[in-house]
Amino acid sequence: MTTEVGSEAEVKKEAEKLEPDTAKEKPEEASESLENQKTEETEETQDSSSSPVPTSQSSPTSRKERDPSEGKGISRFLPPWLKKQKSYSIAEPKDEAKKKAEGDEHVEECERQLPEEVAELKGEAAAENHQTKTDDKEEEKHSVSSAETQPAKEDSKEIEVEKVTEEPEEKLEEETGKRETKEVQTTEIKMEKAPQKAPKKIKTVQCKVMLLDGTEYSCDLEKRAKGQVLFDRVCEHLNLLEKDYFGLLFYENSDQKNWLDSSKEIKRQIRNFPWLFTFHVKFYPPDPSQLTEDITRYFLCLQLRQDIVSGRLPCSFVTHALLGSYTLQAELGDYDPEEHNSDYISEFQFAPNQTKEMEDKVVELHKTHRGLTPAQADSQFLENAKRLSMYGVDLHHAKDSEGVDIMLGVCANGLLIYKDRLRINRFAWPKILKISYKRSNFYIKVRPAELEQFESTIGFKLPNHRAAKRLWKVCVEHHTFFRLISPEQPAKGKFLTLGSKFRYSGRTQAQTRQASNLIDRPAPYFERTSSKRISRSLDGAPVGITDQSLLRDLSATAAGPTGDEAAVLAKLKNGESREEDGSPIKSPPLELTQDGKNNSLKVDGENIYVRHSNLMLEDLDKTQDDLLKHQASISELKRSFMESTPEPRPNEWEKRRITPLSLQTQGSSHETLSVVEEKKRAEVGIEETVVINEINEGKIQVAIDGGEPCKVEQLSKKDSSSTSSESSSSSESEDEEVGEYQPYHRVTEDVIREEKEGNEDAKEVEGYTAKVVQCVESVIEGSKEKVSIGHAQVAEESLVEGNAVSGTPEEKSFTEEAKQDLREEREEEQLKINGDLSHIGIDVKPQIICCSEPPVVKTEMVTISDATQRTEISTKEVPIVQTETKTITYESPQLDGSAGGDAGVLLSAQTITSESVSTTTTTHITKTVKGGVSETRIEKRIVITGDADIDHDQALAQAIKEAKEQHPDMSVTRVVVHKETELAEEDEG
Amino acid sequence: EHCLGPGPMATFHAVVRALPESVCQQALRVEKGGAVDFARAEREHQLYVGVLRHKLGLQVLELPADESLPDCVFVEDAAVVCEETALLTRPGAPSRRKEVTEAMKIALESLNLNVVEMTDENATLDGGDVLFTGREFFVGLSKRTNQRGAEILADTFKDYAVSTVPVHDSLHLKSFCSMAGPNLIAIGSSEGAQKALKTMQQMSDHRYDKLTIPDDAAANCLYLNIPNKGHVLLHRAPEEYPESAKVFEKLKDHMLIPIANIELQKVDGALTCCCILINKTSEL
């Protein structure tokens, strides 16, 4: 199983490698696409090819795929376009990848291995190679990675690609040309050696990983390997399946630890630091008894022992003793007076400052554990450790608004604020609306407290911006892991979102639990290494500390944290919140765009972006240092931009107004799809409508024309600042100056799991929640009909509703208020924008109601059209069979013009219908001209019919994928999911 | 039975102290009120101790009164005991510092408690500001208790989260709240009490049930979990706080023992103030 997982990862990699190749053929794209985004591409390579959709949409899918125990064929998840265009990458590469994985192993061990094995490897590879040559050139990639002989020409190409991958900044054509030659030579030299020592051909780097038992694991990795490869190797080495709780750390200096991002190249993350990592628990399971395997619990124990000994996890004397006694029981078994003389214990380390008294107590307690198996002792250890208040709390140094030193602790439940050892505040995830950082400041926006009217933003000052980003990432990851059912989609690469696009892409706790349930292997044998060995091997120093000391020499060279700048303003009320709201954080997601083809035809902001790309190109010949300097100056520019932003900054609601404006010009929203993806989880998706919207003319001013000039100005400023940020992130993702994360724009998932804070009305809340859950989780029995959807407000409303449910009861009322505000805002928005921006919905409604007839069930139509009137988006009863209907609209926050306004001039309209086994697709295309801009709207109505046998989620995702594929230069602006469920058999959740 | 862990606390021992006559004239008080009737105060206190000793079967260790320490009956402020550790406090009122005596230390040590002393001269802490829920500590930052005192408490009881709660309108945090069950916080109805509760709810990862008591003073009750007796709750008598008593009477799973505390109340004494409960589960 493990191997297979590994090889799946390889498949991914293979696919990724293809990407740059494709990109290379389209220089424009290449220049546009940024950094590792590109390399993050998965099977979806073709999908809006330049758009670096990292793990995004495909991520849950591929995750699923990667769990062989689910027993579903990969190909079933792969959209046909992928099959058509790159069929080899589905089938053959998979094989190859497997071989390659094997191959890699061989490489690793070849020195020690039997010669036949090497020969075998060669044979394999040779066969591969043969096959490869007959394939198209993209195939080369595979064979090269399998370390086999290649015609030089092809090889050079590969290298060139490699170059592109490694240094996207250097994607300039001239430059690549130069490099090409150089590389060709190198490869040729390599080629000569190849026949004798095939494995040597791979450019590898030796990685060392400190394991939890104090041993070191080393392996050779391809230089360009992603974090996942190393992580998988380590987990394989450890025989660990429930690996999502773990991660690899690397240290920037003695106390700055970073998580290795699995989805990114290692090299890019660790920069100049040595390839030295520490295997570490990343997400401490709040209830370790829910882990499936003892071996997982064992590693968690090892981690906690480290945490305790290093002082990271403070315990009382008694707890030290108790936990120590379980450690003894687990590692030595029952106390044996003969064997366990008075000295046996002092070789173990149980506490940072271990005393004789403590050791005595440990021994006494050890005696009482007679009969506990090692696994039971571990469980007891964990049961006690998990209750410690600092269990699983990841602490970060910070200062509050007054410059007072505090600690921010990130944990499963939220963010804890400590001053010295005291908890002085706590923000549970449900309280937090947004997490962001800007430079070295870290912000959380929290729901209004009771009796407060506005959300407030609380700022903290971190030692430097990397620390701020690190904290932000950890928050994003913890929130996602512990509170969501599936990871949120990373911002689609096609958007030029400002700042970090980072999102947690691994499995969530819910997913990993689900996956663990499928683990079907006999409990693996493993040896519990003695804790004394740990302490011995590290000269008695606590492991955790030693980890860092290993890097001490590094820290000298490493860029240390900056000094303590004056702490920054902390608490801002929404209305006056300048930093926050004026910041480009919220700035409209500029579209990095589909294909790169219509770059030049873009709106202001994007022109700036393009210009900027050119700027980057100018830097190509510069050294890395120069580049960094350049980025720094860009950051500086951006900073001054931010700081010079005009005084009247928009508040939250104004932002909502603004966003649609800009989005309109961009014509797309990443949120749309991501939400749909999320929807999949809820087993919905009988029918969905994908509205594809394109602005394919160069006239930029549409959206802005009649709008409010001042806002436009602001917008463009934001755009440009976001541009510069993008540039800095493009060459070094770790340098993003800002990042933003909004835990709660995902409705359904959070609804389900939302913690109910506060005691009052708990029942009431539960009832409410339960209802929603039911809606979400009901399974589709047979799909029938459809429904017409009014406007964007629907989506907004449901979002708000979700919040209300998720919030505490007290908060509910405020959410209501918020809703009120929202409505007002919406109305205002329409007033403002009517007349010039309404290029969307007008023609929508009529066509939307095309439908297939319900065979058995009669269903009502739910029409939600009036924003100010809150309509329950849910169920209704029908004679004969009870049906549940649910409609959810996901829409980019752009204006829905259906309320009125200038529809433009209709140029043409056509409707195409196509059918497949379980889906009926109706495509309606309208072309309009409006204000000098022609706009093509394609509306697809896809009816997916079927029962439980059909994976509606997949079908939906695929439909969207297909839509995107068919119209790569368009963007999805709205997805309406309408699901209908027969409630006849109620019990299948 | 482990040292950690929420859930019922088993209580076996109690430390109390007799009240000196000086309590009538010299005990500190927040507000001027009626004079304390010493005889009646003594009767009430004896009744209280009697309940602990006889009705509940605790091993009660009674320290002698000290006339020079008018407030010495309120032993709760002098020490915080949790599991096997006792923290001798440094009371916020200078006149009360001597209440933390060698005798107290010896008494606690005699119960095999690991005694920690608060020596930092910048720290103040009254036990009345310390609410231990079984899962975590809340420490009221009041006129009597400061941040430093709370920090030392946190250092002493490392297993637990220690959250601070500002207390403005009352003497102590526990002047308006207390534990009334393993997971149940009794909370007064005053604005200050409700605000404090909100703070505690926000600070906690755990969700407590709450029992809202009409009278703040009555929200200070004494909960014990005693083997074979289960949940026991000493609460203020109906003749003192009829409305509040009704609320307590709704607790069906508890053995309810109404206790009058009329006299000591005049000097800000509440039910929890007059004893230190020790649940020793281990002889180690």
Tab-separated table of N, CA and C in Angstrom, chain A residues 782-901:
chain	number	residue	atom	x	y	z
A	782	GLY	N	-32.328	10.168	-6.674
A	782	GLY	CA	-32.644	10.259	-8.088
A	782	GLY	C	-32.758	11.730	-8.395
A	783	SER	N	-32.207	12.127	-9.452
A	783	SER	CA	-32.235	13.549	-9.701
A	783	SER	C	-33.347	13.855	-10.667
A	784	LYS	N	-33.840	14.959	-10.556
A	784	LYS	CA	-34.949	15.248	-11.428
A	784	LYS	C	-34.827	16.614	-12.091
A	785	GLU	N	-35.194	17.542	-11.390
A	785	GLU	CA	-35.578	18.764	-12.016
A	785	GLU	C	-34.642	19.900	-11.725
A	786	LYS	N	-35.047	21.000	-12.098
A	786	LYS	CA	-34.208	22.115	-11.692
A	786	LYS	C	-34.979	23.313	-11.235
A	787	VAL	N	-34.277	24.309	-11.140
A	787	VAL	CA	-34.735	25.417	-10.355
A	787	VAL	C	-34.112	26.651	-10.939
A	788	SER	N	-34.740	27.709	-10.789
A	788	SER	CA	-34.106	28.906	-11.320
A	788	SER	C	-33.496	29.714	-10.196
A	789	ILE	N	-32.442	30.227	-10.510
A	789	ILE	CA	-31.711	30.954	-9.493
A	789	ILE	C	-31.679	32.421	-9.853
A	790	GLY	N	-31.949	33.181	-8.906
A	790	GLY	CA	-31.967	34.614	-9.140
A	790	GLY	C	-30.601	35.223	-9.192
A	791	HIS	N	-30.256	35.906	-8.188
A	791	HIS	CA	-28.936	36.516	-8.312
A	791	HIS	C	-27.940	36.172	-7.239
A	792	ALA	N	-26.945	36.934	-7.372
A	792	ALA	CA	-25.797	36.727	-6.496
A	792	ALA	C	-26.176	36.736	-5.028
A	793	GLN	N	-27.176	37.459	-4.749
A	793	GLN	CA	-27.541	37.578	-3.343
A	793	GLN	C	-27.799	36.214	-2.730
A	794	VAL	N	-28.211	35.339	-3.532
A	794	VAL	CA	-28.487	34.025	-2.990
A	794	VAL	C	-27.251	33.485	-2.309
A	795	ALA	N	-26.216	33.587	-3.048
A	795	ALA	CA	-24.975	33.055	-2.494
A	795	ALA	C	-24.611	33.799	-1.221
A	796	GLU	N	-24.729	35.050	-1.311
A	796	GLU	CA	-24.354	35.849	-0.150
A	796	GLU	C	-25.195	35.471	1.057
A	797	GLU	N	-26.447	35.375	0.780
A	797	GLU	CA	-27.338	35.061	1.886
A	797	GLU	C	-26.985	33.745	2.534
A	798	SER	N	-26.741	32.808	1.702
A	798	SER	CA	-26.490	31.504	2.286
A	798	SER	C	-25.197	31.513	3.062
A	799	LEU	N	-24.308	32.289	2.574
A	799	LEU	CA	-23.061	32.411	3.316
A	799	LEU	C	-23.331	32.948	4.701
A	800	VAL	N	-24.042	33.993	4.696
A	800	VAL	CA	-24.310	34.613	5.979
A	800	VAL	C	-25.037	33.646	6.879
A	801	GLU	N	-25.931	32.961	6.267
A	801	GLU	CA	-26.672	32.004	7.066
A	801	GLU	C	-25.737	30.983	7.674
A	802	GLY	N	-24.838	30.572	6.859
A	802	GLY	CA	-23.862	29.618	7.360
A	802	GLY	C	-23.141	30.180	8.566
A	803	ASN	N	-22.785	31.389	8.467
A	803	ASN	CA	-22.090	31.982	9.588
A	803	ASN	C	-22.953	31.987	10.821
A	804	ALA	N	-24.174	32.309	10.585
A	804	ALA	CA	-25.047	32.396	11.731
A	804	ALA	C	-25.108	31.053	12.428
A	805	VAL	N	-25.212	30.068	11.643
A	805	VAL	CA	-25.304	28.753	12.239
A	805	VAL	C	-24.021	28.410	12.949
A	806	SER	N	-22.956	28.766	12.289
A	806	SER	CA	-21.694	28.357	12.858
A	806	SER	C	-21.346	29.157	14.090
A	807	GLY	N	-21.834	30.316	14.177
A	807	GLY	CA	-21.441	31.152	15.277
A	807	GLY	C	-22.108	30.735	16.569
A	808	THR	N	-21.800	31.460	17.575
A	808	THR	CA	-22.443	31.176	18.828
A	808	THR	C	-23.836	31.757	18.773
A	809	PRO	N	-24.641	31.306	19.677
A	809	PRO	CA	-26.003	31.812	19.676
A	809	PRO	C	-26.031	33.315	19.825
A	810	GLU	N	-25.169	33.781	20.655
A	810	GLU	CA	-25.162	35.231	20.835
A	810	GLU	C	-24.812	35.921	19.543
A	811	GLU	N	-23.945	35.258	18.868
A	811	GLU	CA	-23.489	35.878	17.636
A	811	GLU	C	-24.571	35.905	16.588
A	812	LYS	N	-25.460	35.025	16.762
A	812	LYS	CA	-26.462	34.894	15.721
A	812	LYS	C	-27.137	36.214	15.450
A	813	SER	N	-27.490	36.843	16.508
A	813	SER	CA	-28.221	38.078	16.307
A	813	SER	C	-27.376	39.071	15.545
A	814	PHE	N	-26.118	39.003	15.794
A	814	PHE	CA	-25.275	39.947	15.094
A	814	PHE	C	-25.131	39.572	13.646
A	815	THR	N	-25.139	38.343	13.445
A	815	THR	CA	-25.074	37.942	12.060
A	815	THR	C	-26.322	38.420	11.333
A	816	GLU	N	-27.387	38.340	12.055
A	816	GLU	CA	-28.611	38.870	11.460
A	816	GLU	C	-28.395	40.321	11.059
A	817	GLU	N	-27.812	41.005	11.971
A	817	GLU	CA	-27.530	42.400	11.669
A	817	GLU	C	-26.657	42.520	10.452
A	818	ALA	N	-25.682	41.687	10.478
A	818	ALA	CA	-24.767	41.723	9.359
A	818	ALA	C	-25.529	41.486	8.076
A	819	LYS	N	-26.438	40.580	8.168
A	819	LYS	CA	-27.226	40.281	6.992
A	819	LYS	C	-27.963	41.520	6.531
A	820	GLN	N	-28.496	42.162	7.533
A	820	GLN	CA	-29.223	43.372	7.230
A	820	GLN	C	-28.306	44.313	6.470
A	821	ASP	N	-27.172	44.471	7.055
A	821	ASP	CA	-26.199	45.359	6.428
A	821	ASP	C	-25.921	44.912	5.023
A	822	LEU	N	-25.743	43.663	4.921
A	822	LEU	CA	-25.388	43.117	3.637
A	822	LEU	C	-26.452	43.461	2.634
A	823	ARG	N	-27.647	43.285	3.071
A	823	ARG	CA	-28.739	43.567	2.151
A	823	ARG	C	-28.720	45.022	1.735
A	824	GLU	N	-28.568	45.825	2.715
A	824	GLU	CA	-28.522	47.245	2.392
A	824	GLU	C	-27.409	47.510	1.409
A	825	GLU	N	-26.321	46.895	1.738
A	825	GLU	CA	-25.166	47.071	0.913
A	825	GLU	C	-25.464	46.640	-0.504
A	826	ARG	N	-26.068	45.538	-0.583
A	826	ARG	CA	-26.395	44.999	-1.882
A	826	ARG	C	-27.259	45.965	-2.667
A	827	GLU	N	-28.219	46.464	-1.995
A	827	GLU	CA	-29.107	47.386	-2.678
A	827	GLU	C	-28.324	48.576	-3.176
A	828	GLU	N	-27.531	49.053	-2.293
A	828	GLU	CA	-26.726	50.192	-2.643
A	828	GLU	C	-25.901	49.881	-3.867
A	829	GLU	N	-25.306	48.777	-3.783
A	829	GLU	CA	-24.440	48.329	-4.848
A	829	GLU	C	-25.175	48.357	-6.170
A	830	GLN	N	-26.360	47.864	-6.110
A	830	GLN	CA	-27.088	47.814	-7.358
A	830	GLN	C	-27.400	49.199	-7.861
A	831	LEU	N	-27.777	50.008	-6.962
A	831	LEU	CA	-28.049	51.373	-7.372
A	831	LEU	C	-26.825	51.942	-8.057
A	832	LYS	N	-25.748	51.730	-7.458
A	832	LYS	CA	-24.525	52.318	-7.982
A	832	LYS	C	-24.180	51.754	-9.329
A	833	ILE	N	-24.391	50.520	-9.452
A	833	ILE	CA	-23.789	49.906	-10.611
A	833	ILE	C	-24.770	49.677	-11.738
A	834	ASN	N	-25.962	49.745	-11.403
A	834	ASN	CA	-26.943	49.603	-12.462
A	834	ASN	C	-26.582	50.466	-13.642
A	835	GLY	N	-26.824	49.947	-14.751
A	835	GLY	CA	-26.637	50.798	-15.904
A	835	GLY	C	-25.337	50.575	-16.610
A	836	ASP	N	-24.354	50.155	-15.956
A	836	ASP	CA	-23.139	49.975	-16.730
A	836	ASP	C	-22.458	48.643	-16.495
A	837	LEU	N	-22.872	47.964	-15.547
A	837	LEU	CA	-22.092	46.770	-15.261
A	837	LEU	C	-22.898	45.501	-15.335
A	838	SER	N	-24.092	45.672	-15.731
A	838	SER	CA	-24.967	44.520	-15.568
A	838	SER	C	-24.883	43.564	-16.739
A	839	HIS	N	-23.735	43.185	-17.051
A	839	HIS	CA	-23.643	42.327	-18.214
A	839	HIS	C	-23.897	40.877	-17.890
A	840	ILE	N	-24.205	40.618	-16.693
A	840	ILE	CA	-24.382	39.199	-16.396
A	840	ILE	C	-25.775	38.661	-16.554
A	841	GLY	N	-26.504	38.702	-15.586
A	841	GLY	CA	-27.621	37.773	-15.523
A	841	GLY	C	-28.802	37.978	-16.422
A	842	ILE	N	-28.907	39.084	-17.025
A	842	ILE	CA	-30.155	39.435	-17.661
A	842	ILE	C	-30.761	38.337	-18.504
A	843	ASP	N	-29.928	37.782	-19.280
A	843	ASP	CA	-30.467	36.762	-20.166
A	843	ASP	C	-30.492	35.388	-19.509
A	844	VAL	N	-30.097	35.386	-18.315
A	844	VAL	CA	-29.901	34.089	-17.694
A	844	VAL	C	-31.191	33.358	-17.430
A	845	LYS	N	-32.027	34.020	-16.750
A	845	LYS	CA	-33.175	33.320	-16.199
A	845	LYS	C	-33.942	32.458	-17.182
A	846	PRO	N	-34.309	33.005	-18.261
A	846	PRO	CA	-35.128	32.198	-19.153
A	846	PRO	C	-34.483	30.854	-19.459
A	847	GLN	N	-33.245	30.883	-19.774
A	847	GLN	CA	-32.618	29.633	-20.179
A	847	GLN	C	-32.380	28.704	-19.004
A	848	ILE	N	-32.251	29.294	-17.908
A	848	ILE	CA	-31.905	28.469	-16.765
A	848	ILE	C	-32.962	27.419	-16.523
A	849	ILE	N	-34.138	27.746	-16.923
A	849	ILE	CA	-35.199	26.800	-16.609
A	849	ILE	C	-35.435	25.785	-17.709
A	850	CYS	N	-34.417	25.438	-18.352
A	850	CYS	CA	-34.573	24.291	-19.215
A	850	CYS	C	-34.382	23.084	-18.318
A	851	CYS	N	-35.081	22.075	-18.609
A	851	CYS	CA	-34.955	20.995	-17.634
A	851	CYS	C	-35.385	19.648	-18.185
A	852	SER	N	-34.970	18.692	-17.445
A	852	SER	CA	-35.418	17.350	-17.756
A	852	SER	C	-36.611	17.055	-16.875
A	853	GLU	N	-37.460	16.217	-17.340
A	853	GLU	CA	-38.678	15.978	-16.563
A	853	GLU	C	-38.444	14.953	-15.464
A	854	PRO	N	-39.042	15.181	-14.398
A	854	PRO	CA	-38.932	14.225	-13.308
A	854	PRO	C	-39.774	12.986	-13.577
A	855	PRO	N	-39.184	11.882	-13.532
A	855	PRO	CA	-39.924	10.670	-13.826
A	855	PRO	C	-40.979	10.337	-12.765
A	856	VAL	N	-40.590	10.414	-11.566
A	856	VAL	CA	-41.526	9.986	-10.529
A	856	VAL	C	-41.962	11.146	-9.659
A	857	VAL	N	-40.996	11.929	-9.402
A	857	VAL	CA	-41.231	12.909	-8.360
A	857	VAL	C	-41.583	14.255	-8.947
A	858	LYS	N	-42.464	14.846	-8.319
A	858	LYS	CA	-42.755	16.198	-8.731
A	858	LYS	C	-42.115	17.138	-7.727
A	859	THR	N	-41.483	18.086	-8.244
A	859	THR	CA	-40.774	18.978	-7.347
A	859	THR	C	-41.174	20.412	-7.616
A	860	GLU	N	-41.137	21.130	-6.574
A	860	GLU	CA	-41.404	22.540	-6.768
A	860	GLU	C	-40.152	23.249	-7.226
A	861	MET	N	-40.370	24.392	-7.709
A	861	MET	CA	-39.220	25.194	-8.059
A	861	MET	C	-38.981	26.195	-6.961
A	862	VAL	N	-37.765	26.329	-6.662
A	862	VAL	CA	-37.418	27.347	-5.693
A	862	VAL	C	-36.844	28.505	-6.466
A	863	THR	N	-37.421	29.598	-6.321
A	863	THR	CA	-36.859	30.741	-7.012
A	863	THR	C	-36.440	31.768	-5.999
A	864	ILE	N	-35.238	32.067	-6.070
A	864	ILE	CA	-34.748	33.053	-5.138
A	864	ILE	C	-34.296	34.235	-5.950
A	865	SER	N	-34.991	35.272	-5.821
A	865	SER	CA	-34.629	36.381	-6.692
A	865	SER	C	-34.511	37.672	-5.923
A	866	ASP	N	-35.158	37.744	-4.836
A	866	ASP	CA	-35.143	39.016	-4.150
A	866	ASP	C	-34.141	38.971	-3.009
A	867	ALA	N	-33.197	39.807	-3.136
A	867	ALA	CA	-32.135	39.774	-2.145
A	867	ALA	C	-32.618	40.211	-0.782
A	868	THR	N	-33.538	41.095	-0.798
A	868	THR	CA	-33.932	41.645	0.490
A	868	THR	C	-34.892	40.724	1.209
A	869	GLN	N	-35.310	39.755	0.478
A	869	GLN	CA	-36.274	38.856	1.115
A	869	GLN	C	-35.589	37.523	1.342
A	870	ARG	N	-35.433	37.188	2.544
A	870	ARG	CA	-34.686	35.966	2.819
A	870	ARG	C	-35.525	34.753	2.548
A	871	THR	N	-35.038	33.979	1.654
A	871	THR	CA	-35.790	32.789	1.323
A	871	THR	C	-35.056	31.578	1.846
A	872	GLU	N	-35.778	30.705	2.430
A	872	GLU	CA	-35.161	29.465	2.859
A	872	GLU	C	-34.703	28.701	1.636
A	873	ILE	N	-33.485	28.408	1.602
A	873	ILE	CA	-33.011	27.618	0.490
A	873	ILE	C	-33.065	26.176	0.903
A	874	SER	N	-34.207	25.646	0.887
A	874	SER	CA	-34.142	24.234	1.220
A	874	SER	C	-35.374	23.447	0.819
A	875	THR	N	-36.006	22.902	1.736
A	875	THR	CA	-36.856	21.765	1.391
A	875	THR	C	-38.309	22.125	1.143
A	876	LYS	N	-38.934	21.232	0.535
A	876	LYS	CA	-40.376	21.355	0.361
A	876	LYS	C	-40.937	19.959	0.225
A	877	GLU	N	-42.163	19.885	0.487
A	877	GLU	CA	-42.770	18.572	0.383
A	877	GLU	C	-43.508	18.412	-0.926
A	878	VAL	N	-43.568	17.216	-1.347
A	878	VAL	CA	-44.233	16.919	-2.596
A	878	VAL	C	-45.129	15.720	-2.348
A	879	PRO	N	-46.171	15.665	-3.055
A	879	PRO	CA	-46.995	14.466	-2.949
A	879	PRO	C	-46.206	13.244	-3.402
A	880	ILE	N	-46.642	12.151	-2.993
A	880	ILE	CA	-46.059	10.858	-3.341
A	880	ILE	C	-44.708	10.628	-2.699
A	881	VAL	N	-43.719	11.253	-3.205
A	881	VAL	CA	-42.392	11.022	-2.646
A	881	VAL	C	-41.874	12.330	-2.072
A	882	GLN	N	-41.285	12.175	-0.980
A	882	GLN	CA	-40.726	13.375	-0.384
A	882	GLN	C	-39.367	13.679	-0.990
A	883	THR	N	-39.194	14.870	-1.277
A	883	THR	CA	-37.949	15.235	-1.929
A	883	THR	C	-37.339	16.419	-1.227
A	884	GLU	N	-36.081	16.356	-1.186
A	884	GLU	CA	-35.406	17.509	-0.633
A	884	GLU	C	-34.679	18.224	-1.755
A	885	THR	N	-34.843	19.483	-1.774
A	885	THR	CA	-34.234	20.252	-2.838
A	885	THR	C	-33.320	21.277	-2.219
A	886	LYS	N	-32.201	21.353	-2.812
A	886	LYS	CA	-31.279	22.321	-2.253
A	886	LYS	C	-30.571	23.032	-3.378
A	887	THR	N	-30.512	24.295	-3.266
A	887	THR	CA	-29.879	25.056	-4.316
A	887	THR	C	-28.831	25.952	-3.706
A	888	ILE	N	-27.710	25.870	-4.285
A	888	ILE	CA	-26.664	26.736	-3.775
A	888	ILE	C	-26.004	27.418	-4.946
A	889	THR	N	-25.845	28.661	-4.822
A	889	THR	CA	-25.205	29.400	-5.899
A	889	THR	C	-23.853	29.874	-5.436
A	890	TYR	N	-22.915	29.578	-6.208
A	890	TYR	CA	-21.584	30.111	-5.921
A	890	TYR	C	-21.258	31.076	-7.012
A	891	GLU	N	-20.890	32.188	-6.611
A	891	GLU	CA	-20.719	33.197	-7.635
A	891	GLU	C	-19.595	34.112	-7.257
A	892	SER	N	-18.883	34.507	-8.251
A	892	SER	CA	-17.876	35.510	-7.974
A	892	SER	C	-18.645	36.739	-7.552
A	893	PRO	N	-18.085	37.463	-6.648
A	893	PRO	CA	-18.841	38.574	-6.093
A	893	PRO	C	-19.017	39.679	-7.115
A	894	GLN	N	-19.360	39.317	-8.266
A	894	GLN	CA	-19.581	40.374	-9.225
A	894	GLN	C	-21.058	40.615	-9.329
A	895	LEU	N	-21.333	41.671	-9.934
A	895	LEU	CA	-22.699	42.100	-9.981
A	895	LEU	C	-23.561	41.188	-10.796
A	896	ASP	N	-24.680	41.007	-10.298
A	896	ASP	CA	-25.637	40.322	-11.119
A	896	ASP	C	-26.527	41.383	-11.730
A	897	GLY	N	-26.490	41.415	-12.952
A	897	GLY	CA	-27.204	42.487	-13.615
A	897	GLY	C	-28.674	42.227	-13.779
A	898	SER	N	-29.123	41.140	-13.346
A	898	SER	CA	-30.500	40.800	-13.645
A	898	SER	C	-31.490	41.749	-13.000
A	899	ALA	N	-31.005	42.497	-12.091
A	899	ALA	CA	-31.913	43.430	-11.458
A	899	ALA	C	-32.273	44.567	-12.410
A	900	GLY	N	-31.587	44.691	-13.430
A	900	GLY	CA	-31.897	45.763	-14.367
A	900	GLY	C	-30.638	46.307	-14.953
A	901	GLY	N	-30.762	47.385	-15.658
A	901	GLY	CA	-29.567	48.001	-16.192
A	901	GLY	C	-29.372	47.646	-17.640
